[in-house]
Coordinates of C-alpha atoms and ligand atoms in Angstrom, one line a residue:
X1 CA 1.2 -28.8 -28.5
X2 CA 4.5 -30.6 -29.5
X3 CA 5.4 -34.3 -29.1
X4 CA 7.2 -34.3 -26.0
X5 CA 4.6 -31.9 -24.3
X6 CA 1.5 -34.2 -25.2
X7 CA 3.5 -37.2 -24.4
X8 CA 4.0 -35.2 -20.6
X9 CA 0.3 -34.3 -20.5
X10 CA -1.2 -37.4 -21.3
X11 CA 1.2 -38.7 -18.3
X12 CA 0.1 -36.6 -16.1
X13 CA -3.5 -38.0 -16.9
X14 CA -2.5 -41.1 -16.4
X15 CA -0.7 -40.5 -13.0
X16 CA -3.3 -38.8 -11.6
X17 CA -6.2 -41.5 -13.0
X18 CA -4.3 -44.3 -11.8
X19 CA -3.7 -43.2 -8.1
X20 CA -7.3 -42.9 -7.7
X21 CA -7.7 -46.5 -9.9
X22 CA -9.5 -45.2 -12.7
X23 CA -12.7 -44.7 -10.6
X24 CA -15.5 -42.1 -11.9
X25 CA -16.8 -41.8 -8.5
X26 CA -13.4 -40.2 -7.8
X27 CA -14.2 -37.6 -10.6
X28 CA -14.0 -34.5 -8.2
X29 CA -10.6 -35.5 -7.2
X30 CA -9.2 -36.6 -10.4
X31 CA -10.3 -33.0 -12.0
X32 CA -9.0 -31.5 -9.1
X33 CA -5.7 -33.1 -9.0
X34 CA -5.4 -32.3 -12.5
X35 CA -6.3 -29.0 -12.9
X36 CA -3.2 -28.7 -10.0
X37 CA -0.9 -29.9 -12.1
X38 CA -2.0 -28.5 -15.8
X39 CA -3.5 -25.2 -14.1
X40 CA -6.9 -25.5 -15.8
X41 CA -8.9 -28.0 -17.6
X42 CA -9.0 -27.9 -21.2
X43 CA -11.7 -29.7 -23.7
X44 CA -8.5 -32.4 -24.4
X45 CA -8.0 -32.5 -21.0
X46 CA -12.1 -33.4 -20.1
X47 CA -12.4 -35.3 -23.4
X48 CA -8.6 -37.7 -21.9
X49 CA -10.2 -38.1 -18.6
X50 CA -13.8 -38.9 -19.8
X51 CA -12.2 -41.7 -22.5
X52 CA -9.9 -42.9 -19.9
X53 CA -12.8 -43.2 -17.8
X54 CA -15.2 -44.8 -20.4
X55 CA -17.5 -42.1 -19.4
X56 CA -19.9 -39.5 -21.4
X57 CA -17.7 -36.1 -22.2
X58 CA -21.1 -34.3 -21.1
X59 CA -20.8 -35.9 -17.8
X60 CA -17.3 -35.0 -17.2
X61 CA -18.1 -31.6 -18.7
X62 CA -21.3 -31.0 -16.5
X63 CA -19.3 -32.0 -12.9
X64 CA -16.3 -29.4 -14.7
X65 CA -18.0 -26.8 -15.1
X66 CA -21.0 -27.3 -11.6
X67 CA -18.2 -26.4 -9.5
X68 CA -16.5 -22.8 -9.4
X69 CA -13.0 -24.1 -8.1
X70 CA -13.1 -25.8 -11.5
X71 CA -12.0 -24.4 -14.5
X72 CA -12.7 -24.7 -18.4
X73 CA -10.8 -21.5 -19.6
X74 CA -7.9 -20.8 -18.6
X75 CA -7.1 -18.5 -16.0
X76 CA -3.6 -16.4 -14.6
X77 CA -0.9 -18.4 -13.1
X78 CA -1.9 -16.2 -10.0
X79 CA -5.7 -16.9 -9.6
X80 CA -6.9 -14.1 -6.6
X81 CA -10.3 -14.4 -5.6
X82 CA -11.3 -11.7 -3.0
X83 CA -14.0 -13.2 -0.4
X84 CA -16.8 -11.7 -1.1
X85 CA -19.0 -12.1 2.6
X86 CA -20.8 -9.1 4.3
X87 CA -17.9 -9.0 7.2
X88 CA -15.2 -9.0 5.0
X89 CA -16.5 -5.6 2.6
X90 CA -17.0 -4.1 6.0
X91 CA -13.2 -4.5 7.0
X92 CA -13.2 -3.1 3.6
X93 CA -12.3 -6.2 0.8
X94 CA -13.9 -4.6 -2.0
X95 CA -11.8 -1.4 -1.7
X96 CA -8.9 -3.1 -1.3
X97 CA -9.9 -5.5 -4.2
X98 CA -10.2 -2.5 -6.5
X99 CA -7.3 -0.9 -5.4
X100 CA -5.5 -4.2 -6.4
X101 CA -6.3 -4.1 -9.8
X102 CA -5.8 -0.5 -10.3
X103 CA -2.2 -1.6 -9.4
X104 CA -2.2 -4.1 -11.8
X105 CA -4.5 -2.1 -14.8
X106 CA -6.9 -5.3 -14.2
X107 CA -10.7 -5.5 -14.7
X108 CA -12.7 -7.5 -12.0
X109 CA -13.1 -11.0 -13.2
X110 CA -10.6 -10.8 -16.1
X111 CA -7.3 -12.2 -16.7
X112 CA -4.5 -10.2 -17.2
X113 CA -3.2 -9.9 -21.1
X114 CA 0.3 -12.1 -20.5
X115 CA -2.2 -14.7 -18.6
X116 CA -0.1 -13.7 -15.7
X117 CA -3.3 -12.9 -12.6
X118 CA -6.4 -12.5 -12.7
X119 CA -8.5 -11.2 -9.7
X120 CA -12.3 -12.4 -8.7
X121 CA -14.2 -12.4 -6.0
X122 CA -15.8 -15.4 -4.4
X123 CA -18.5 -16.8 -1.4
X124 CA -17.4 -16.4 2.3
X125 CA -13.8 -18.4 2.7
X126 CA -14.3 -19.1 6.2
X127 CA -11.8 -16.4 7.4
X128 CA -14.0 -13.9 8.7
X129 CA -12.4 -13.2 12.1
X130 CA -9.2 -11.8 10.7
X131 CA -10.5 -10.7 7.4
X132 CA -10.3 -9.1 4.8
X133 CA -9.3 -12.7 3.3
X134 CA -8.2 -13.9 -0.2
X135 CA -7.6 -17.0 -1.8
X136 CA -3.9 -16.9 -4.0
X137 CA -3.7 -20.2 -6.0
X138 CA -7.1 -21.6 -3.1
X139 CA -3.9 -20.6 -0.6
X140 CA -5.6 -18.3 2.3
X141 CA -4.0 -14.7 2.9
X142 CA -5.3 -13.3 5.4
X143 CA -5.8 -9.4 7.3
X144 CA -5.1 -7.7 3.8
X145 CA -4.3 -4.3 3.8
X146 CA -3.4 -2.1 1.7
X147 CA 0.3 -2.3 2.4
X148 CA -0.2 -5.9 2.0
X149 CA -2.4 -5.3 -1.3
X150 CA 1.0 -3.7 -2.7
X151 CA 3.4 -6.4 -2.0
X152 CA 1.3 -8.9 -3.0
X153 CA 1.3 -7.2 -6.3
X154 CA 5.1 -6.8 -6.2
X155 CA 5.3 -10.6 -5.6
X156 CA 3.1 -11.5 -8.7
X157 CA 4.4 -8.5 -11.2
X158 CA 8.0 -10.9 -9.8
X159 CA 6.7 -14.2 -10.8
X160 CA 8.0 -15.5 -6.9
X161 CA 6.4 -18.7 -6.9
X162 CA 4.0 -18.9 -3.3
X163 CA 6.4 -20.8 -2.0
X164 CA 8.8 -17.9 -1.7
X165 CA 6.2 -15.9 -0.3
X166 CA 6.3 -14.1 3.3
X167 CA 5.0 -17.0 5.1
X168 CA 3.3 -15.1 7.5
X169 CA 0.9 -13.6 4.5
X170 CA -0.1 -17.6 5.3
X171 CA -0.9 -17.5 9.1
X172 CA -3.9 -18.6 10.0
X173 CA -4.8 -17.7 13.6
X174 CA -7.7 -20.1 16.0
X175 CA -8.4 -17.0 17.4
X176 CA -10.6 -19.3 20.0
X177 CA -11.5 -16.8 22.7
X178 CA -13.6 -19.7 24.9
X179 CA -13.2 -22.9 25.6
X180 CA -15.8 -25.8 26.7
X181 CA -15.8 -29.6 27.2
X182 CA -14.7 -29.4 23.0
X183 CA -12.0 -26.9 22.6
X184 CA -10.5 -28.0 25.8
X185 CA -11.0 -31.5 25.1
X186 CA -7.6 -33.3 26.6
X187 CA -9.0 -37.2 26.1
X188 CA -5.9 -39.5 25.1
X189 CA -6.5 -40.5 21.9
X190 CA -8.8 -44.0 21.4
X191 CA -10.0 -43.7 24.3
X192 CA -13.6 -43.1 23.0
X193 CA -13.3 -45.7 20.4
X194 CA -11.6 -47.9 23.6
X195 CA -14.7 -47.3 26.1
X196 CA -17.0 -47.6 22.8
X197 CA -15.5 -51.1 22.0
X198 CA -15.9 -52.0 25.5
X199 CA -19.5 -51.3 25.6
X200 CA -20.3 -52.5 22.8
X201 CA -22.5 -50.7 19.5
X202 CA -26.1 -51.3 20.5
X203 CA -24.9 -49.7 24.2
X204 CA -22.9 -46.5 22.7
X205 CA -25.5 -46.1 20.6
X206 CA -28.2 -46.1 23.6
X207 CA -25.8 -43.8 25.9
X208 CA -25.6 -41.4 22.3
X209 CA -29.6 -41.1 22.8
X210 CA -29.6 -40.8 26.1
X211 CA -27.3 -37.7 25.6
X212 CA -29.7 -35.7 23.8
X213 CA -27.1 -35.0 21.1
X214 CA -28.7 -33.1 18.0
X215 CA -26.5 -32.2 15.1
X216 CA -24.6 -29.1 15.2
X217 CA -25.2 -28.6 11.3
X218 CA -27.9 -26.1 12.0
X219 CA -31.2 -29.1 11.5
X220 CA -31.2 -30.2 14.8
X221 CA -31.7 -33.9 14.0
X222 CA -31.5 -36.5 16.9
X223 CA -27.8 -38.6 16.0
X224 CA -28.9 -41.0 17.7
X225 CA -31.7 -41.4 15.9
X226 CA -29.8 -41.0 12.7
X227 CA -27.2 -43.8 13.8
X228 CA -29.9 -46.3 14.8
X229 CA -32.1 -45.9 11.2
X230 CA -28.3 -46.2 9.5
X231 CA -27.6 -49.4 11.5
X232 CA -31.1 -51.0 11.0
X233 CA -31.1 -50.0 7.4
X234 CA -29.9 -52.9 4.7
X235 CA -27.6 -51.8 2.3
X236 CA -28.6 -53.2 -1.3
X237 CA -26.7 -55.3 -4.0
X238 CA -22.8 -56.5 -4.0
X239 CA -21.5 -53.5 -3.1
X240 CA -24.3 -53.5 0.4
X241 CA -21.8 -51.8 2.6
X242 CA -23.0 -48.6 5.4
X243 CA -20.4 -45.4 5.6
X244 CA -20.4 -42.5 7.9
X245 CA -19.8 -39.2 6.1
X246 CA -18.3 -35.9 8.1
X247 CA -19.6 -32.9 6.5
X248 CA -17.2 -30.2 6.7
X249 CA -18.2 -28.4 3.8
X250 CA -18.9 -25.2 6.1
X251 CA -20.2 -22.8 3.5
X252 CA -22.9 -20.5 5.5
X253 CA -20.8 -16.9 5.2
X254 CA -19.8 -16.0 8.7
X255 CA -19.2 -19.8 10.1
X256 CA -15.4 -21.3 10.2
X257 CA -15.9 -22.6 14.0
X258 CA -15.1 -26.3 12.2
X259 CA -12.0 -25.1 10.4
X260 CA -10.5 -24.6 13.8
X261 CA -11.9 -28.0 15.4
X262 CA -10.0 -29.9 12.6
X263 CA -7.0 -27.4 13.0
X264 CA -7.0 -28.1 16.7
X265 CA -9.8 -31.2 17.5
X266 CA -8.8 -32.9 14.5
X267 CA -8.2 -36.3 16.2
X268 CA -11.8 -36.2 18.3
X269 CA -13.4 -35.7 15.1
X270 CA -11.9 -38.8 14.0
X271 CA -12.7 -41.0 17.6
X272 CA -16.3 -39.8 16.8
X273 CA -16.7 -40.8 13.1
X274 CA -14.5 -44.3 14.3
X275 CA -17.2 -44.3 17.5
X276 CA -19.9 -43.9 14.4
X277 CA -19.1 -46.4 12.2
X278 CA -18.6 -49.3 15.3
X279 CA -22.2 -48.5 15.9
X280 CA -23.8 -48.3 12.3
X281 CA -21.2 -51.0 11.0
X282 CA -19.3 -49.0 8.7
X283 CA -15.9 -49.7 7.5
X284 CA -15.4 -46.8 5.0
X285 CA -15.4 -43.3 6.0
X286 CA -14.9 -39.9 4.2
X287 CA -14.3 -36.6 5.4
X288 CA -16.0 -33.8 2.9
X289 CA -13.5 -30.8 3.4
X290 CA -14.8 -27.8 1.7
X291 CA -12.4 -26.5 -1.1
X292 CA -11.7 -23.7 0.2
X293 CA -9.8 -25.3 3.5
X294 CA -7.7 -27.1 1.0
X295 CA -4.6 -25.5 3.5
X296 CA -6.2 -28.0 6.1
X297 CA -5.7 -31.1 3.5
X298 CA -2.0 -32.4 4.4
X299 CA -2.3 -31.5 8.5
X300 CA -5.6 -34.0 7.8
X301 CA -3.7 -36.4 6.5
X302 CA -1.5 -36.7 8.7
X303 CA -2.6 -37.2 11.6
X304 CA -4.6 -39.9 9.6
X305 CA -1.4 -41.6 8.8
X306 CA -0.4 -41.2 12.5
X307 CA -3.5 -43.0 13.7
X308 CA -3.3 -46.0 10.8
X309 CA 0.2 -46.1 13.2
X310 CA -1.5 -46.4 16.5
X311 CA -4.0 -48.7 15.5
X312 CA -7.0 -46.0 15.6
X313 CA -7.6 -46.6 11.8
X314 CA -7.2 -49.5 9.4
X315 CA -8.0 -53.2 10.0
X316 CA -8.4 -54.9 13.7
X317 CA -8.8 -51.8 15.8
X318 CA -7.0 -51.6 18.9
X319 CA -6.6 -55.4 18.6
X320 CA -10.4 -55.7 18.0
X321 CA -10.7 -58.6 15.3
X322 CA -14.2 -57.4 14.3
X323 CA -13.5 -53.8 13.6
X324 CA -12.0 -52.5 10.7
X325 CA -12.4 -49.2 9.6
X326 CA -10.5 -46.3 7.4
X327 CA -11.6 -42.8 6.4
X328 CA -10.1 -40.8 3.2
X329 CA -11.0 -36.3 3.0
X330 CA -12.7 -35.8 -0.2
X331 CA -11.8 -32.5 -1.3
X332 CA -15.0 -29.8 -2.1
X333 CA -14.6 -27.1 -4.9
X334 CA -16.7 -24.7 -4.1
X335 CA -20.2 -25.4 -3.9
X336 CA -22.3 -23.7 -1.3
X337 CA -24.8 -26.3 -2.0
X338 CA -23.0 -30.0 -1.1
X339 CA -23.5 -28.6 2.9
X340 CA -26.6 -30.2 2.1
X341 CA -26.1 -33.8 2.8
X342 CA -27.7 -35.3 -0.2
X343 CA -26.3 -33.1 -2.6
X344 CA -22.7 -34.3 -1.2
X345 CA -23.7 -37.4 -1.5
X346 CA -23.7 -36.9 -5.2
X347 CA -20.7 -34.7 -4.5
X348 CA -18.5 -37.9 -3.5
X349 CA -20.1 -40.1 -5.9
X350 CA -18.5 -38.0 -8.5
X351 CA -21.4 -36.2 -9.8
X352 CA -22.8 -32.5 -9.7
X353 CA -23.5 -31.4 -6.3
X354 CA -27.8 -31.6 -7.0
X355 CA -29.6 -32.6 -3.9
X356 CA -31.5 -35.5 -4.7
X357 CA -35.2 -36.2 -4.1
X358 CA -36.4 -37.2 -0.4
X359 CA -37.4 -39.6 0.7
X360 CA -35.2 -41.9 0.4
X361 CA -33.1 -40.6 2.6
X362 CA -29.2 -40.6 3.3
X363 CA -29.5 -42.8 5.9
X364 CA -31.1 -45.3 4.0
X365 CA -30.4 -44.9 0.5
X366 CA -27.0 -42.6 0.8
X367 CA -23.8 -42.9 -1.1
X368 CA -24.0 -45.4 -3.6
X369 CA -27.4 -46.3 -2.9
X370 CA -26.1 -48.0 0.5
X371 CA -26.9 -46.8 4.5
X372 CA -25.4 -43.6 5.3
X373 CA -25.0 -41.0 8.2
X374 CA -23.8 -38.1 7.5
X375 CA -22.9 -35.8 10.3
X376 CA -21.7 -32.3 11.5
X377 CA -17.9 -32.0 12.2
X378 CA -18.8 -30.4 15.7
X379 CA -21.7 -33.2 15.9
X380 CA -19.1 -36.4 15.8
X381 CA -16.8 -34.2 17.9
X382 CA -19.3 -34.3 20.9
X383 CA -20.2 -38.0 19.5
X384 CA -16.4 -38.8 20.5
X385 CA -17.0 -37.1 24.0
X386 CA -20.5 -39.2 24.8
X387 CA -18.9 -42.1 23.7
X388 CA -16.0 -41.9 26.2
X389 CA -18.0 -40.2 29.6
X390 CA -21.1 -41.3 28.7
X391 CA -25.1 -39.8 28.1
X392 CA -25.7 -38.9 31.4
X393 CA -22.2 -36.7 31.9
X394 CA -23.3 -34.7 28.6
X395 CA -26.9 -34.3 29.7
X396 CA -25.7 -31.8 32.6
X397 CA -24.3 -29.5 29.9
X398 CA -26.6 -26.8 28.2
X399 CA -30.5 -27.2 28.2
X400 CA -32.7 -29.9 28.4
X401 CA -33.8 -30.0 25.1
X402 CA -30.4 -28.9 23.5
X403 CA -27.7 -30.6 25.4
X404 CA -24.0 -29.6 25.0
X405 CA -22.4 -27.0 24.3
X406 CA -22.2 -24.7 20.4
X407 CA -19.4 -23.4 18.9
X408 CA -19.8 -19.4 17.8
X409 CA -17.8 -17.9 15.2
X410 CA -18.5 -14.7 16.3
X411 CA -17.5 -11.6 13.2
X412 CA -18.0 -8.6 12.4
X413 CA -17.9 -5.2 14.5
X414 CA -16.6 -6.3 17.8
X415 CA -13.5 -6.5 19.2
X416 CA -12.1 -9.9 19.5
X417 CA -13.7 -12.1 16.8
X418 CA -13.1 -15.7 17.2
X419 CA -14.1 -19.4 18.4
X420 CA -16.3 -19.1 22.2
X421 CA -18.1 -22.6 23.7
X422 CA -20.8 -21.6 25.1
X423 CA -22.8 -24.6 26.7
X424 CA -26.2 -24.2 25.0
X425 CA -29.2 -21.6 26.8
X426 CA -26.6 -19.0 26.7
X427 CA -28.4 -15.7 25.5
X428 CA -27.3 -13.2 22.9
X429 CA -26.2 -10.0 25.2
X430 CA -23.3 -12.4 27.1
X431 CA -21.5 -13.4 24.0
X432 CA -21.8 -9.7 22.9
X433 CA -20.4 -8.7 25.7
X434 CA -17.2 -11.3 26.0
X435 CA -16.9 -10.3 22.3
X436 CA -16.2 -6.9 22.7
X437 CA -19.3 -5.7 21.0
X438 CA -21.0 -2.2 22.5
X439 CA -23.8 -3.1 23.7
X440 CA -25.1 0.1 23.2
X441 CA -23.8 0.6 19.8
X442 CA -25.3 -2.6 18.1
X443 CA -28.7 -2.8 16.0
X444 CA -28.8 -6.6 15.3
X445 CA -27.0 -9.4 15.2
X446 CA -27.2 -12.3 12.0
X447 CA -27.5 -15.9 13.4
X448 CA -27.2 -18.8 11.1
X449 CA -25.4 -16.8 8.2
X450 CA -27.6 -15.8 5.7
X451 CA -30.1 -18.3 5.9
X452 CA -30.6 -17.8 9.3
X453 CA -32.1 -15.4 11.2
X454 CA -31.6 -11.6 11.7
X455 CA -32.4 -10.0 15.4
X456 CA -32.7 -6.6 16.4
X457 CA -31.5 -5.1 19.7
X458 CA -34.8 -5.8 21.7
X459 CA -34.2 -9.6 21.1
X460 CA -31.0 -10.4 22.4
X461 CA -32.2 -11.7 25.7
X462 CA -32.9 -14.6 23.3
X463 CA -31.0 -17.8 23.9
X464 CA -28.3 -20.1 22.0
X465 CA -30.5 -23.3 21.9
X466 CA -32.9 -25.7 19.6
X467 CA -35.6 -24.2 21.7
X468 CA -35.1 -20.5 20.6
X469 CA -32.0 -19.3 18.4
X470 CA -31.0 -22.3 16.7
X471 CA -27.7 -22.2 14.6
X472 CA -25.0 -23.7 12.9
X473 CA -22.5 -21.3 14.9
X474 CA -22.2 -18.0 12.5
X475 CA -22.4 -14.9 14.8
X476 CA -22.4 -11.5 12.5
X477 CA -22.6 -8.4 14.8
X478 CA -23.7 -5.0 13.4
X479 CA -23.1 -1.8 15.1
X480 CA -25.5 1.4 14.7
X481 CA -23.2 2.2 11.6
X482 CA -24.2 -0.7 9.3
X483 CA -26.8 -0.2 6.8
X484 CA -28.8 -3.1 7.4
X485 CA -30.3 -2.9 3.4
X486 CA -26.5 -3.6 2.8
X487 CA -26.2 -6.4 4.3
X488 CA -29.4 -8.1 3.1
X489 CA -28.1 -6.8 -0.6
X490 CA -24.6 -9.1 -0.4
X491 CA -26.8 -12.4 0.9
X492 CA -29.2 -11.9 -1.7
X493 CA -25.9 -11.8 -4.5
X494 CA -25.0 -14.8 -2.3
X495 CA -27.8 -17.2 -3.0
X496 CA -28.3 -15.8 -6.4
X497 CA -24.0 -16.4 -7.2
X498 CA -24.9 -20.6 -4.9
X499 CA -28.3 -21.3 -6.9
X500 CA -27.4 -24.7 -8.5
X501 CA -29.6 -24.2 -11.1
X502 CA -31.8 -27.6 -10.9
X503 CA -35.2 -25.9 -10.0
X504 CA -36.3 -22.8 -11.9
X505 CA -37.9 -21.1 -9.1
X506 CA -34.9 -21.1 -7.2
X507 CA -32.8 -20.5 -10.3
X508 CA -35.2 -17.6 -11.4
X509 CA -36.4 -16.4 -8.0
X510 CA -32.6 -15.8 -6.9
X511 CA -31.5 -13.4 -9.7
X512 CA -35.2 -11.8 -9.5
X513 CA -34.5 -11.2 -5.6
X514 CA -31.4 -10.1 -6.6
X515 CA -32.1 -7.7 -9.5
X516 CA -35.0 -5.8 -6.6
X517 CA -32.5 -5.3 -4.7
X518 CA -30.0 -4.0 -7.4
X519 CA -33.1 -1.4 -8.5
X520 CA -33.9 -0.5 -4.8
X521 CA -29.9 0.2 -4.5
X522 CA -29.6 2.3 -7.5
X523 CA -32.3 4.2 -6.3
X524 CA -35.1 3.3 -8.8
X525 CA -37.1 0.9 -6.3
X526 CA -40.8 1.5 -5.3
X527 CA -43.7 -0.3 -3.1
X528 CA -44.0 -3.0 -6.0
X529 CA -40.7 -3.9 -5.6
X530 CA -40.9 -4.4 -1.9
X531 CA -44.1 -6.4 -2.3
X532 CA -41.8 -8.3 -5.4
X533 CA -39.8 -9.7 -2.1
X534 CA -42.6 -11.0 -0.5
X535 CA -44.3 -12.7 -3.8
X536 CA -40.6 -14.3 -5.1
X537 CA -40.4 -15.4 -1.1
X538 CA -43.7 -16.9 -1.2
X539 CA -43.0 -18.8 -4.4
X540 CA -39.5 -19.9 -3.4
X541 CA -40.9 -21.4 0.1
X542 CA -43.6 -23.2 -1.6
X543 CA -41.7 -24.8 -5.0
X544 CA -38.5 -24.9 -4.1
X545 CA -36.3 -28.3 -4.2
X546 CA -34.0 -27.9 -1.3
X547 CA -33.2 -25.6 1.6
X548 CA -30.9 -23.2 -0.3
X549 CA -34.2 -22.0 -2.2
X550 CA -36.0 -22.3 0.6
X551 CA -34.2 -19.5 2.7
X552 CA -32.9 -17.2 0.4
X553 CA -35.6 -15.1 0.8
X554 CA -34.8 -15.2 4.4
X555 CA -32.2 -12.2 5.1
X556 CA -34.4 -9.9 3.2
X557 CA -37.8 -11.0 5.0
X558 CA -36.0 -10.2 8.1
X559 CA -34.5 -6.6 7.2
X560 CA -37.6 -5.3 5.9
X561 CA -39.6 -6.5 8.9
X562 CA -37.0 -5.0 11.1
X563 CA -35.0 -2.5 9.7
X564 CA -37.9 -1.2 7.0
X565 CA -36.6 2.5 7.2
X566 CA -33.2 1.1 5.6
X567 CA -35.4 -0.1 2.1
X568 CA -37.8 2.8 2.6
X569 CA -34.9 5.3 2.5
X570 CA -34.0 4.4 -1.0
X571 CA -37.7 4.3 -2.4
X572 CA -37.5 7.7 -4.2
X573 CA -39.7 7.2 -6.8
X574 CA -43.2 5.3 -5.3
X575 CA -44.8 4.9 -8.9
X576 CA -44.0 1.7 -10.4
X577 CA -40.4 1.8 -12.7
X578 CA -39.6 -1.6 -14.6
X579 CA -36.3 -3.2 -14.4
X580 CA -36.0 -3.5 -17.5
X581 CA -36.0 -0.9 -20.3
X582 CA -37.7 -2.8 -23.3
X583 CA -37.1 0.5 -25.2
X584 CA -34.2 1.4 -24.7
X585 CA -33.0 -2.6 -25.1
X586 CA -34.2 -2.3 -28.7
X587 CA -32.3 0.9 -29.6
X588 CA -29.5 -0.7 -31.6
X589 CA -32.1 -2.5 -33.7
X590 CA -33.3 1.0 -34.1
X591 CA -30.0 1.8 -35.8
X592 CA -29.6 -1.3 -37.5
X593 CA -32.8 -1.0 -39.4
X594 CA -32.5 2.9 -39.6
X595 CA -35.9 3.9 -37.9
X596 CA -36.5 6.3 -35.3
X597 CA -40.3 6.9 -36.1
X598 CA -42.9 6.6 -33.6
X599 CA -43.7 3.3 -34.5
X600 CA -40.5 2.2 -34.0
X601 CA -41.0 3.0 -30.4
X602 CA -43.2 1.0 -27.7
X603 CA -46.5 3.2 -26.9
X604 CA -46.0 5.9 -24.0
X605 CA -42.6 5.7 -24.0
X606 CA -39.0 7.5 -24.4
X607 CA -39.5 11.2 -26.8
X608 CA -38.7 10.0 -30.5
X609 CA -36.5 12.7 -31.9
X610 CA -37.5 15.2 -34.8
Ligands
SF4_1 FE1 -30.6 -25.9 -6.5 FE2 -31.7 -24.0 -5.6 FE3 -33.0 -25.7 -6.7 FE4 -31.9 -26.2 -4.4 S1 -33.8 -24.8 -4.5 S2 -32.2 -27.7 -5.9 S3 -30.1 -25.2 -4.5 S4 -31.9 -24.7 -7.7

């Protein structure tokens, strides 16, 4: 590195660190911004950051190595990541990636020799309604086709900057197909905050509790109880404070409703966060945006800036002397596990996103050990409406145990994929009819993504709601010609890829599951392997540290129960066949030692050459 380049390099790191006040809790943003400027995170870069932050290098390396969107090896100047979700595959994403690699003379997962381009896969990018999708330098491109692949390969070969690529490539449609109270919201800016300030924090909390609002991220925890516990919890130490966190780490494959809410109703979400802050007594809020939604960052920051001008954020909100609150956006970096609230908080603190031991729960010991309410994007939007219109109004929508509406992200085999907002209690058959799925020809719907439930056609009268089908929102439709084994196979790879590796049962168990499914797919499976899946399921359910491990076997479990022939037709051998051929693996050692006699082979093993 030349002196001038070296100076330039130091100046880049210094400028990024200065923007973040040399604050180690902002390490994620520091690494991201440094990488955006320098292209990748070399050892020298990480050492420079560690030195300036007075942190051990191992800690900085640990964080950089944890997130799939941070790169500690050089990548191509054009980094292409194809969404590997099952619905993208059903739309031909896998074949298009191969076509791109063929045209670029490149193997998937490799960088071209001239350092120009790399092509690989990533987990679902949240564009399932307009796939096949991919990211180029983390900017999404949807509706990929053979022609678009050819055009993009030409642009890459010509080294055309992304800013000069056709704008149409980067168009993202909202695809809102059905609106109700959230997507049809017409609240004036500040209306919910004004009502909250007029009512006061305790009375607002009472309205939220009265509304029976429950979390929309899948678990369905009562929002009023969460806010109340946070409000009543006492912070500790000099940094005593309360925090509001919006979980926009929408990583469950097949879910993209938060992307649309943040595109079209961001004011309502921020309004809900501000009302929550008034109830729990927070001065600071953070919205954790998944790295795949990087394209929304400027849009959201613009709205926050406007809301500060409108005095809906900052000091003395709406002239109220006792209420100051502000929000910042924190960008994730490609780790599904950060959707779990305690892992998300670790990430917010600039650490690896490993779920914490609970209790204590984040609501009493969250961000920096302080009381923190973490709510889903959709929950906060609904809370904003309740603050404006009251709990009674909200209770008139939905069912007794599931009040309000639910946003459903529909993808797969239907003519109108997109976002549908329904009152809770709507049945699956109605959603299928609305989205253009052929009821005679639909064999299954995966509800709430791989960690959710797969329902067969005889269950289509089941209802969306906490009393029946609880969901974070994904709704993937599979018609009769789909192979449900392949669906589960894709999900097994997803969990093995996304296991954070912290606890052994999940780290090893998800890989064993993937290997079992690979083996069955390759035609080497037997009944033994199917029983093995059930054994691994028991292990994961009983010993995993967090929900990812608990639910990793769900797709295999459901499909084995409901679509067992899809597995059995692959079991060419009913006798046990080991997944690992130890004798073959030792062949290199035999060659090196010049031995091929019977004693150099395992007992009952392959034929020995004379
Ligand atoms: Fe990480 Fe899996 Fe253990 Fe959760 S269960 S902590 S994702 S290894």
